[in-house]
Amino acid sequence: MRNFFKNFAYVVIFILAVAAIFAFTSPKTETPKQVSLSQLVADINSANVKSVAVTDSSLEITYNDNTKATAEKETDSSLSQTLVNLGANKDALAKISFESKIDTSIWSSLIPLLLSSILPLAVFAIILMLIFRQAKGNAMQAFDFTKAKTRILGGNPKEKTTFADVAGLKEAKEELQEIIDFLKNPDKYLKMGAKIPRGVLLMGLPGTGKTLLAKAIANEGNVPFFSISGSEFIELFVGVGASRVRSLFEQAHKVGRAIIFIDEIDSIGKVRGVGLTGGHEEREQTLNQILAEMDGIESGEGIIVLGATNRPEYLDPALLRPGRFDRRIVLDLPDSNDREAILKIHCRQKPLANDINLREVAERTPGFSGADIANVVNEAALLAAKRNKTEINQTELLESIEKVMLGPEKKSHLLSKDEKKIAAYHESGHALVSSSLPGTEPVRKISIISRGMAAGYTLKTPTEEKKLRTKDDFISEIATLLGGMTAENLIFGKTSTGASNDLKQASKIARKMVKEYGMSPLGPIVFGEKEELAFLGQEFEGQRNYSEAVAAKIDDEIAKIIKSGQDSATQILTQKKDTLEKIALRLIEKETIEKEEYEQLVGISAVK
Ligand code: ADP
Ligand code: MG
Ligand code: ZN
C-alpha cells in the first residue's frame, strides 16, 4: 500500500508540472499599455493611430510611432460603429487599417476541449496503469484472490512480538526452538539419520497464546515465515482455498527453508463429511490440497508446516497421520507462576500504583488463559481511567477479575424483592455448606448483584489449583453446588430455576467420578472411551463400550453421589439454619459480603 501512495504522489506532481508549463508558456509577451476606448477615439481623431487589430477579446492598437497599446473590446456591437458612436472622425477612421486576428481555425476551439476532456482521462489511465503495475510487482496480488495472502506476522516493527512477550509455555518454546534449529542446521540432524518433522501442531484452549507464539517465532526464528489463517480460506469462492494453499507452498518452495504457519487450521481441517452447511465441499478441497502439499515436501527439504488449533478433536484424522502433523505441542493453561509472569508482561506499559500485588491477582485467577489475563489488565486500566485516576490500583485489578470471569455487573437489572430474598438464601447456602466441609476453599465474597448469566455468586479463594483431587473433594464440591438449591428448599419449601447451572455442574462431576475416575462401587474401570484428543477440557462423548445394563448401573451410582451431596448439604443447613438466616439477611441488606465480614458472621473457627 505504501508503494501505491508513492506512485500516487508521483502522478500528482506530474499533473502540477504540466499545469505549470502551460501557465508559463502561454503567449504572454510584454504587456502593452492599456488605453480606454475614448482615448483611442481621441488618438484616431488626431491621426496618431496606424492600425487596429481585432482579436478575440481586445483591440491591439499600433501607433504611428510603432508603439503598441491594447483596448477593451465591446463585444455586442461592431467596432466601427462603436468608435463612431464615441465620436470618431469618419475620415480619420478610413485612414486606419483594420485587420482581424480572430482565430477561426478549428484548433482554437478544439484545443481547450481536448485539454478539458482528454487530459483527465489520460491522467486516470496513468494512475490505473501504475496501480496494476504495482499490484503485479507486489506479492500482494491485489486483484488475484487465488494467490495466498501471505504475510509476516507481527510485521509492525514497533509491536514486534518476541519470546520475551510470551510468558510461561516453557516446553512449547523449547520444542519450537528445536524446530528452528532443524531448519538452520538440517545437516546436523540428517547425519544422525533423524527425520525432520514436516508438520507441527500447536494445540491449546483459546487464548493460550498459540498465535502469539507463532508471531514470536516469525520474529526470532530468522527463517522465512509464511502465514495464513484457516478462517481466511472459507471467506471467498469455491476453489479459492485450494489454489491459495498451492500458491502458499509454491512461495515456500522458492525460498527453500521456511515455516508455513496455518492458524486456526480446524476451520479447514474439520472432520470430513460431517458438515451440515454447504461450505464443506470447499473445505474438503482445501484440506486435500494441504494434504497433497504436505506429502509433496521432500524430507530434508526444510519446509515445516506449523498449524494451530483450539479444537484438535475436530481435526480430520488424515491431518494427524504420520508424515503430516505428527509432532504435537500442547499449550496448557498457565499456572499461578505463569499467570504472574503474564500479568507482568501486560502491566509493562501501564502506570501502576504502589499497592499493586500481582501475586495476589495471579492466585485469584485459576483457570484463566493468557488472553483472559491480558483482558483483566486492560479492564483494570479502563476502570481506572473511568474513575479519573492517574494510576491503576489493586482494587481495579481485583474488580476486573470478576468482570472477566462473570461478565459485567448488571446494576440496571435489579432483582425484585422476592428474587433478592431467594438469591440471598441461595448464595448463603452455597457459602455456608462450603465453609462447613473439609477440603474446600475459603469463601472470599458473596454477592447478589447479578452478573452475566448469574443472579448472584459466591467466590472462593483457591489457594492453588489442585492437580490431584480426592473423592472427598468432589463430594464436598457437589454438596456446595447443591447448597444453594437446598437452602431455597429449606426456607421457602420450593426451588427456583436459579439452581439449574449448579445442578448441571454437580451432575458433570458425579458422572466423571463414576465413569472416569473409578470412584464408585462399580470399581476402577473407565466407562466409555474418550476420543484420543479430548484432553483439552472439551466434552467429547466417545464410543460407548459398555452394555445397557452397565449404563443403568452408572446412572444409579451418579444418582447416589448426587443424593449424598444433597443429604450432606441439607444436614449442614438444617443444623445451622440460624447462621444461614444471619448471612442471608445481611446479604439482602448489603448485597455483597466480603471475606472478613463473612467469617465473622459464621464464626469461622466455630465451624470447622
Ligand atoms: P490463541 O491461542 O487463541 O491463538 P493468542 O495467541 O491469540 O491465543 O493470545 C491472545 C492474547 O493473549 C495474546 O495476544 C496475548 O496478549 C495474551 N497471551 C496469551 N498467552 C500469553 C502468554 N503466554 N504470555 C503473554 N501473553 C499471552
Ligand atoms: Mg489464535
Ligand atoms: Zn447457585
XYZ file of C-alpha atoms and ligand atoms in Angstrom:
637
model
C 0.000 0.000 0.000
C 2.858 2.374 0.729
C 4.016 1.875 -2.807
C 0.661 2.890 -4.089
C 0.756 6.190 -2.251
C 4.219 6.841 -3.571
C 3.015 6.323 -7.118
C 0.004 8.447 -6.454
C 2.234 11.266 -5.282
C 4.259 10.985 -8.489
C 1.100 11.365 -10.536
C 0.039 14.455 -8.619
C 3.450 16.021 -9.068
C 3.320 15.223 -12.779
C -0.047 16.944 -13.187
C 1.138 20.015 -11.300
C 4.208 20.220 -13.512
C 2.124 20.067 -16.681
C -0.159 22.777 -15.376
C 2.822 24.957 -14.541
C 4.301 24.541 -18.021
C 1.013 25.583 -19.575
C 0.799 28.580 -17.340
C 4.277 29.826 -18.116
C 4.457 29.123 -21.841
C 1.121 30.565 -22.831
C 1.769 33.512 -25.268
C 2.321 36.348 -22.926
C 4.747 38.844 -24.386
C 5.486 42.172 -22.712
C 2.183 43.773 -21.753
C 1.400 46.827 -23.867
C -0.248 49.694 -22.067
C -3.988 49.693 -21.818
C -5.967 52.582 -23.173
C -9.666 53.327 -22.920
C -11.897 53.395 -25.972
C -12.429 57.152 -25.675
C -8.665 57.630 -25.565
C -8.437 55.521 -28.705
C -11.051 57.690 -30.373
C -9.114 60.788 -29.443
C -5.919 59.234 -30.842
C -7.685 58.309 -34.055
C -9.036 61.805 -34.465
C -5.563 63.229 -34.027
C -4.329 60.734 -36.645
C -1.824 59.051 -34.372
C -3.067 55.532 -34.986
C -1.652 53.409 -37.749
C -3.648 50.239 -37.401
C -6.045 48.375 -35.155
C -6.148 44.648 -34.986
C -9.207 42.944 -33.585
C -8.584 39.796 -31.635
C -10.925 37.578 -29.699
C -11.080 39.725 -26.673
C -9.328 43.014 -27.278
C -8.066 45.570 -29.706
C -4.390 45.792 -30.480
C -3.506 49.292 -31.420
C -0.366 50.237 -33.299
C 0.521 53.917 -33.266
C 2.325 55.779 -35.959
C 5.485 55.648 -33.911
C 5.053 51.871 -33.802
C 4.272 51.773 -30.083
C 1.517 49.457 -29.158
C -1.432 49.518 -26.816
C -4.489 47.489 -26.157
C -8.027 48.495 -25.544
C -11.048 46.683 -24.288
C -13.351 45.485 -26.969
C -17.107 45.800 -26.710
C -18.449 42.516 -27.774
C -22.002 43.384 -28.758
C -21.704 45.933 -31.490
C -19.365 46.271 -34.422
C -16.144 48.098 -33.774
C -16.501 50.917 -36.294
C -19.998 51.610 -35.043
C -18.753 51.815 -31.506
C -15.970 54.182 -32.459
C -18.309 56.408 -34.438
C -20.683 56.466 -31.528
C -17.860 57.623 -29.337
C -17.218 60.488 -31.704
C -14.551 59.197 -34.045
C -13.981 61.119 -37.228
C -15.071 59.008 -40.185
C -12.249 60.317 -42.352
C -9.684 59.539 -39.730
C -11.138 56.084 -39.381
C -10.855 55.468 -43.076
C -7.112 56.060 -42.905
C -6.536 53.384 -40.329
C -6.067 49.840 -41.427
C -8.221 47.394 -39.538
C -7.345 43.771 -39.507
C -8.991 40.839 -37.904
C -6.892 38.488 -35.883
C -9.833 36.370 -34.734
C -8.681 32.842 -34.978
C -11.234 30.877 -36.889
C -9.228 27.697 -37.311
C -10.682 24.508 -35.862
C -7.838 24.109 -33.387
C -8.629 27.185 -31.441
C -11.885 25.684 -30.322
C -10.671 22.108 -30.190
C -7.609 22.526 -28.030
C -9.429 23.685 -24.911
C -11.940 20.907 -25.445
C -9.204 18.352 -25.768
C -7.450 19.669 -22.727
C -10.571 19.598 -20.622
C -11.715 16.127 -21.637
C -8.766 14.069 -22.693
C -6.194 15.170 -20.182
C -8.155 13.922 -17.166
C -8.749 10.640 -18.961
C -5.082 10.322 -19.691
C -4.189 11.021 -16.078
C -6.718 8.485 -14.948
C -5.270 5.918 -17.309
C -1.794 6.553 -15.976
C -2.991 6.087 -12.396
C -4.688 2.824 -13.273
C -1.611 1.619 -15.055
C 0.529 2.375 -12.043
C -1.865 0.570 -9.724
C -1.854 -2.515 -11.880
C 1.869 -2.442 -12.239
C 2.456 -2.212 -8.549
C -0.163 -4.845 -7.855
C 1.641 -7.188 -10.207
C 5.052 -6.366 -8.926
C 3.983 -6.869 -5.373
C 3.306 -10.147 -3.658
C 0.015 -8.693 -2.518
C -1.639 -9.530 -5.823
C -4.467 -7.174 -5.103
C -6.665 -8.453 -7.871
C -5.953 -12.125 -7.716
C -7.885 -13.896 -4.994
C -6.312 -17.210 -5.648
C -2.858 -16.174 -4.556
C -2.244 -16.725 -0.915
C -2.243 -13.573 1.124
C 0.862 -14.467 2.991
C 2.230 -12.015 5.378
C 4.810 -11.903 8.039
C 3.051 -11.962 11.348
C 3.680 -9.080 13.687
C 5.049 -7.139 10.784
C 4.786 -3.801 12.508
C 8.295 -3.371 13.854
C 7.077 -1.264 16.755
C 4.904 -4.069 18.031
C 7.226 -6.890 17.198
C 6.363 -9.879 19.283
C 9.349 -11.686 20.668
C 9.819 -14.593 23.025
C 10.068 -12.021 25.807
C 6.399 -11.253 25.244
C 5.419 -14.844 25.810
C 5.320 -15.880 29.441
C 5.389 -19.471 30.554
C 4.891 -22.100 27.844
C 8.397 -23.301 28.556
C 8.101 -26.705 26.910
C 6.406 -25.283 23.854
C 9.134 -22.699 23.448
C 11.824 -25.329 23.751
C 10.218 -27.572 21.194
C 9.862 -24.728 18.769
C 13.460 -23.680 19.289
C 14.413 -27.192 18.367
C 12.420 -26.958 15.176
C 14.067 -23.683 14.262
C 17.378 -25.386 14.867
C 16.295 -28.124 12.440
C 15.756 -25.502 9.813
C 19.031 -23.778 10.410
C 21.285 -26.794 10.744
C 19.499 -29.614 8.990
C 22.715 -31.491 8.307
C 23.343 -31.975 11.991
C 20.098 -33.904 12.253
C 20.218 -35.628 8.891
C 23.668 -37.031 9.667
C 22.213 -38.740 12.676
C 19.607 -40.263 10.430
C 16.911 -38.250 12.166
C 13.826 -37.309 10.272
C 12.906 -33.683 10.348
C 9.230 -33.313 11.149
C 7.033 -31.941 8.422
C 4.121 -30.801 10.451
C 3.947 -29.418 13.953
C 0.603 -28.781 15.547
C 0.120 -26.270 18.351
C -2.874 -27.262 20.404
C -4.395 -25.384 23.272
C -7.541 -23.759 24.528
C -8.437 -20.387 23.027
C -6.255 -17.612 24.361
C -3.372 -19.798 25.474
C -1.008 -17.963 23.166
C -0.740 -20.086 20.028
C -0.892 -17.192 17.615
C 1.318 -15.167 19.932
C 3.951 -17.886 19.973
C 3.879 -18.167 16.193
C 4.411 -14.425 15.908
C 7.386 -14.688 18.225
C 8.907 -17.418 16.083
C 8.329 -15.368 12.969
C 10.325 -12.562 14.509
C 13.008 -14.527 16.283
C 13.480 -17.642 14.231
C 15.285 -15.913 11.404
C 13.773 -18.307 8.928
C 11.352 -17.284 6.205
C 7.909 -17.436 7.681
C 4.687 -17.624 5.700
C 1.417 -17.432 7.480
C -2.221 -17.700 6.707
C -5.275 -18.155 8.848
C -7.624 -21.019 8.207
C -10.622 -18.791 8.546
C -9.430 -16.836 5.509
C -9.812 -19.904 3.353
C -13.527 -20.129 3.690
C -14.268 -16.496 3.107
C -14.302 -16.485 -0.673
C -15.366 -18.535 -3.623
C -15.280 -22.237 -4.127
C -11.908 -23.417 -5.297
C -10.052 -20.427 -3.971
C -8.864 -22.149 -0.827
C -7.067 -24.915 -2.684
C -5.265 -22.570 -5.029
C -4.245 -20.404 -2.129
C -2.702 -23.376 -0.438
C -0.877 -24.216 -3.654
C 0.472 -20.717 -4.002
C 1.493 -20.634 -0.347
C 3.571 -23.759 -0.736
C 4.987 -22.557 -4.053
C 6.290 -19.454 -2.360
C 7.832 -21.519 0.408
C 9.476 -23.904 -2.065
C 11.006 -20.936 -3.817
C 12.844 -19.771 -0.715
C 13.850 -23.263 0.326
C 13.811 -23.436 4.110
C 10.707 -21.947 5.558
C 7.982 -22.255 8.132
C 4.443 -22.212 6.857
C 2.042 -21.266 9.625
C -1.606 -22.166 9.222
C -3.561 -20.626 12.074
C -6.955 -21.959 13.100
C -6.463 -25.000 10.976
C -9.572 -26.620 12.436
C -11.690 -24.327 10.294
C -10.401 -26.178 7.231
C -9.405 -29.491 8.666
C -12.790 -30.353 10.137
C -13.648 -33.982 10.065
C -14.803 -34.550 6.541
C -18.321 -35.435 5.712
C -19.922 -34.133 8.890
C -20.598 -30.579 7.831
C -24.224 -29.630 7.569
C -23.633 -26.414 5.704
C -22.809 -26.275 2.028
C -19.357 -24.954 2.789
C -17.781 -28.311 3.364
C -17.134 -29.016 -0.312
C -14.776 -26.111 -0.318
C -13.166 -27.148 2.923
C -12.610 -30.608 1.598
C -10.807 -29.330 -1.473
C -8.656 -27.060 0.616
C -7.859 -29.816 3.051
C -6.964 -32.218 0.258
C -4.657 -29.637 -1.187
C -2.918 -29.212 2.159
C -2.515 -32.946 2.487
C -1.132 -33.209 -1.038
C 1.293 -30.369 -0.491
C 2.471 -31.776 2.807
C 3.092 -35.124 1.209
C 4.992 -33.332 -1.536
C 7.564 -31.915 0.847
C 10.737 -33.902 0.447
C 12.306 -34.942 3.683
C 15.384 -32.835 4.202
C 13.955 -30.042 2.118
C 13.411 -27.956 5.187
C 9.852 -26.790 4.938
C 7.938 -27.169 8.161
C 4.224 -26.662 8.402
C 3.119 -25.226 11.725
C -0.559 -25.485 12.492
C -2.556 -24.109 15.397
C -5.939 -25.179 16.658
C -8.261 -24.842 19.617
C -10.111 -27.963 18.718
C -7.840 -30.825 17.768
C -10.637 -33.307 18.258
C -12.404 -31.806 15.264
C -9.404 -32.221 13.031
C -9.640 -34.655 10.225
C -7.682 -37.769 11.196
C -5.905 -37.557 7.848
C -4.126 -34.437 9.094
C -2.822 -36.282 12.112
C -1.357 -39.271 10.312
C 2.368 -39.859 10.393
C 4.214 -37.621 7.984
C 1.780 -34.814 8.494
C 1.077 -33.091 11.776
C 2.703 -35.829 13.750
C 4.576 -33.562 16.132
C 2.160 -32.020 18.585
C 2.783 -29.334 21.132
C 0.193 -28.753 23.818
C -0.129 -25.281 25.266
C -1.540 -25.646 28.759
C -3.439 -23.049 30.669
C -0.945 -21.055 32.717
C -0.337 -21.988 36.356
C -0.131 -19.287 39.007
C 3.553 -18.522 38.360
C 2.943 -18.234 34.645
C -0.068 -16.063 35.312
C 2.044 -13.743 37.376
C 4.578 -13.565 34.556
C 1.838 -12.857 32.011
C 0.460 -10.143 34.294
C 3.910 -8.585 34.447
C 4.169 -8.557 30.674
C 0.830 -6.898 30.229
C 1.428 -4.376 33.015
C 4.698 -3.227 31.467
C 3.367 -0.147 29.758
C 0.804 0.759 32.392
C 1.040 3.172 35.311
C 0.694 1.052 38.424
C 0.069 2.318 41.931
C 2.264 1.168 44.788
C -0.388 -1.095 46.252
C -0.334 -3.425 43.250
C 0.212 -7.043 44.176
C 0.351 -9.146 41.038
C 0.935 -12.313 43.023
C -2.489 -11.914 44.615
C -4.094 -11.357 41.216
C -2.365 -14.440 39.858
C -3.611 -16.517 42.750
C -7.158 -15.368 42.256
C -7.291 -16.273 38.583
C -7.033 -20.044 38.328
C -8.249 -21.346 35.004
C -7.690 -18.034 33.258
C -5.982 -18.156 29.896
C -3.296 -15.725 28.844
C -5.903 -13.827 26.870
C -8.179 -13.616 29.929
C -5.328 -12.171 31.947
C -4.485 -9.640 29.268
C -8.158 -8.775 29.392
C -8.119 -8.339 33.190
C -5.251 -5.859 32.953
C -6.964 -3.970 30.190
C -10.262 -3.822 32.063
C -8.423 -2.524 35.116
C -6.855 0.232 33.036
C -10.244 1.161 31.605
C -11.765 1.182 35.062
C -9.003 3.389 36.460
C -9.430 5.812 33.581
C -13.165 5.870 34.117
C -12.537 6.823 37.727
C -10.224 9.613 36.602
C -7.243 8.053 38.325
C -3.696 8.505 37.162
C -2.635 5.044 38.248
C -4.139 1.596 38.405
C -4.806 0.374 41.929
C -5.149 -3.164 43.159
C -8.903 -2.660 43.603
C -9.316 -2.127 39.884
C -7.401 -5.288 39.090
C -9.432 -7.336 41.530
C -12.704 -5.963 40.267
C -11.684 -6.702 36.717
C -11.106 -10.353 37.582
C -14.750 -10.681 38.480
C -15.773 -8.815 35.392
C -13.783 -11.091 33.112
C -14.944 -14.177 34.963
C -18.629 -13.411 35.249
C -19.378 -10.626 32.825
C -20.114 -7.057 33.833
C -22.230 -6.253 36.863
C -25.785 -5.640 35.873
C -26.656 -2.812 38.188
C -29.591 -1.963 35.950
C -31.120 -5.377 36.303
C -32.477 -5.073 39.778
C -33.879 -8.118 41.409
C -37.376 -7.769 42.739
C -37.767 -8.015 46.498
C -38.708 -11.673 46.358
C -35.986 -12.535 43.884
C -33.480 -10.820 46.064
C -34.554 -12.857 49.038
C -34.332 -16.097 47.109
C -30.935 -15.177 45.681
C -29.671 -14.233 49.148
C -30.616 -17.570 50.682
C -29.342 -19.416 47.651
C -25.886 -17.848 47.770
C -25.735 -18.071 51.558
C -26.487 -21.775 51.203
C -23.541 -22.280 48.847
C -21.223 -20.355 51.114
C -22.255 -21.973 54.354
C -22.079 -25.517 53.040
C -18.713 -24.801 51.528
C -17.158 -23.459 54.683
C -18.642 -26.269 56.769
C -16.989 -29.027 54.774
C -13.400 -30.152 54.827
C -11.268 -29.781 51.730
C -12.964 -26.671 50.414
C -11.549 -23.272 49.700
C -12.367 -20.300 51.937
C -15.239 -18.097 50.810
C -13.953 -14.759 49.560
C -17.042 -12.912 48.588
C -20.783 -13.431 48.336
C -22.917 -11.203 46.224
C -26.433 -10.985 44.930
C -25.653 -8.363 42.323
C -26.402 -10.180 39.128
C -23.597 -10.601 36.702
C -23.606 -12.038 33.243
C -25.845 -15.068 33.482
C -25.781 -15.486 37.245
C -28.242 -13.882 39.623
C -25.631 -13.964 42.357
C -22.335 -15.577 43.047
C -20.092 -16.945 45.699
C -16.383 -16.642 45.117
C -13.844 -18.802 46.780
C -10.132 -18.324 47.063
C -8.344 -21.245 45.587
C -5.048 -21.497 47.373
C -3.627 -23.204 44.319
C -5.262 -25.311 41.698
C -5.041 -28.868 42.766
C -3.754 -31.345 40.278
C -4.930 -34.306 42.232
C -8.291 -34.416 43.881
C -9.854 -37.000 46.081
C -13.316 -38.412 46.246
C -13.999 -36.320 49.353
C -13.067 -33.160 47.492
C -15.559 -33.976 44.778
C -18.329 -34.792 47.219
C -17.712 -31.534 49.100
C -17.907 -29.704 45.802
C -21.151 -31.375 44.863
C -22.620 -30.599 48.285
C -21.562 -26.969 47.912
C -23.126 -26.758 44.472
C -26.353 -28.186 45.803
C -26.220 -25.926 48.864
C -27.967 -23.116 47.018
C -30.922 -25.194 45.999
C -31.100 -26.896 49.383
C -31.259 -23.556 51.170
C -34.102 -22.405 48.943
C -35.925 -25.626 49.660
C -35.389 -25.373 53.376
C -36.571 -21.782 53.702
C -39.245 -21.442 51.028
C -40.206 -25.092 50.527
C -39.578 -24.826 46.795
C -36.743 -24.242 44.400
C -36.171 -21.766 41.617
C -34.622 -22.008 38.174
C -31.540 -20.272 39.552
C -30.166 -23.646 40.529
C -30.074 -25.205 37.095
C -26.458 -24.382 36.376
C -25.438 -25.714 39.785
C -27.211 -28.957 39.049
C -25.586 -29.282 35.677
C -22.159 -28.876 37.150
C -22.845 -31.238 40.011
C -24.046 -33.906 37.605
C -20.993 -33.464 35.455
C -18.695 -34.010 38.412
C -20.639 -37.050 39.576
C -20.589 -38.537 36.084
C -16.856 -38.112 35.849
C -16.345 -39.681 39.260
C -18.126 -42.798 38.147
C -17.085 -43.050 34.530
C -13.560 -41.726 34.507
C -12.084 -41.785 37.968
C -13.383 -45.127 39.151
C -14.683 -43.574 42.364
C -17.791 -45.694 42.696
C -18.599 -49.229 43.777
C -18.563 -50.143 40.079
C -14.825 -50.187 40.522
C -11.768 -48.824 38.851
C -12.995 -49.071 35.308
C -13.174 -46.321 32.720
C -16.532 -46.395 31.042
C -16.806 -45.011 27.568
C -13.763 -44.348 25.507
C -12.751 -40.762 25.355
C -11.555 -39.631 21.973
C -7.811 -39.557 21.772
C -7.505 -35.802 21.797
C -10.231 -34.804 24.161
C -7.740 -33.718 26.811
C -8.323 -30.046 26.240
C -11.293 -29.860 28.504
C -13.953 -30.260 25.896
C -16.568 -32.862 26.400
C -16.463 -35.285 23.600
C -18.586 -38.303 24.157
C -16.676 -41.179 22.655
C -17.737 -44.627 21.810
C -19.804 -46.433 24.351
C -18.047 -49.607 25.282
C -20.445 -50.923 27.890
C -23.819 -52.567 27.904
C -27.260 -51.156 28.643
C -27.200 -52.916 31.984
C -23.968 -51.211 32.943
C -25.321 -47.894 31.731
C -28.213 -48.248 34.110
C -25.813 -49.031 36.976
C -23.730 -45.990 36.111
C -26.811 -43.811 36.246
C -27.674 -45.337 39.625
C -24.261 -44.559 41.038
C -24.389 -40.993 39.741
C -27.763 -40.539 41.380
C -26.378 -41.921 44.635
C -23.482 -39.488 44.642
C -25.776 -36.543 43.963
C -28.096 -37.752 46.700
C -25.295 -37.988 49.234
C -24.177 -34.479 48.344
C -27.689 -33.228 48.791
C -28.079 -35.020 52.099
C -24.929 -33.534 53.446
C -25.981 -30.035 52.337
C -29.406 -30.491 53.925
C -27.879 -31.724 57.144
C -25.494 -28.786 57.404
C -28.064 -26.154 56.572
C -30.731 -27.572 58.861
C -28.279 -27.661 61.684
C -27.061 -24.106 61.021
C -30.297 -22.522 59.974
C -29.707 -19.570 62.286
C -26.376 -18.790 60.687
C -27.911 -19.171 57.251
C -30.571 -16.618 58.151
C -27.973 -14.283 59.530
C -25.912 -14.353 56.336
C -28.944 -14.071 54.101
C -30.364 -11.088 55.954
C -27.054 -9.292 55.831
C -26.831 -10.071 52.157
C -30.281 -8.666 51.459
C -29.259 -5.548 53.282
C -25.801 -5.054 51.748
C -25.894 -7.163 48.564
C -22.217 -8.006 48.889
C -20.348 -9.519 51.810
C -16.561 -9.705 51.822
C -14.423 -12.390 53.379
C -13.787 -10.796 56.779
C -17.403 -9.968 57.423
C -18.484 -13.396 56.307
C -16.052 -15.146 58.583
C -17.228 -13.042 61.457
C -20.876 -13.893 60.729
C -20.148 -17.576 60.537
C -17.661 -17.547 63.384
C -15.300 -19.388 61.131
C -13.309 -21.091 63.890
C -16.530 -22.491 65.327
C -17.484 -24.021 62.004
C -14.511 -26.083 61.113
P -4.711 -18.307 20.734
O -4.054 -19.457 21.445
O -6.192 -18.396 20.811
O -4.175 -18.078 19.360
P -3.483 -15.803 21.216
O -2.093 -16.189 20.912
O -4.198 -15.050 20.161
O -4.339 -17.057 21.626
O -3.476 -14.999 22.584
C -4.309 -13.902 22.788
C -3.645 -12.872 23.663
O -3.488 -13.352 24.983
C -2.251 -12.526 23.213
O -2.274 -11.522 22.258
C -1.589 -12.077 24.487
O -1.877 -10.732 24.749
C -2.278 -12.903 25.547
N -1.473 -14.071 25.904
C -1.828 -15.358 25.740
N -0.884 -16.188 26.214
C 0.115 -15.416 26.662
C 1.384 -15.686 27.276
N 1.805 -16.929 27.489
N 2.153 -14.637 27.605
C 1.725 -13.379 27.401
N 0.561 -13.056 26.847
C -0.263 -14.049 26.481
Mg -5.126 -17.744 17.617
Zn -26.083 -21.403 42.746
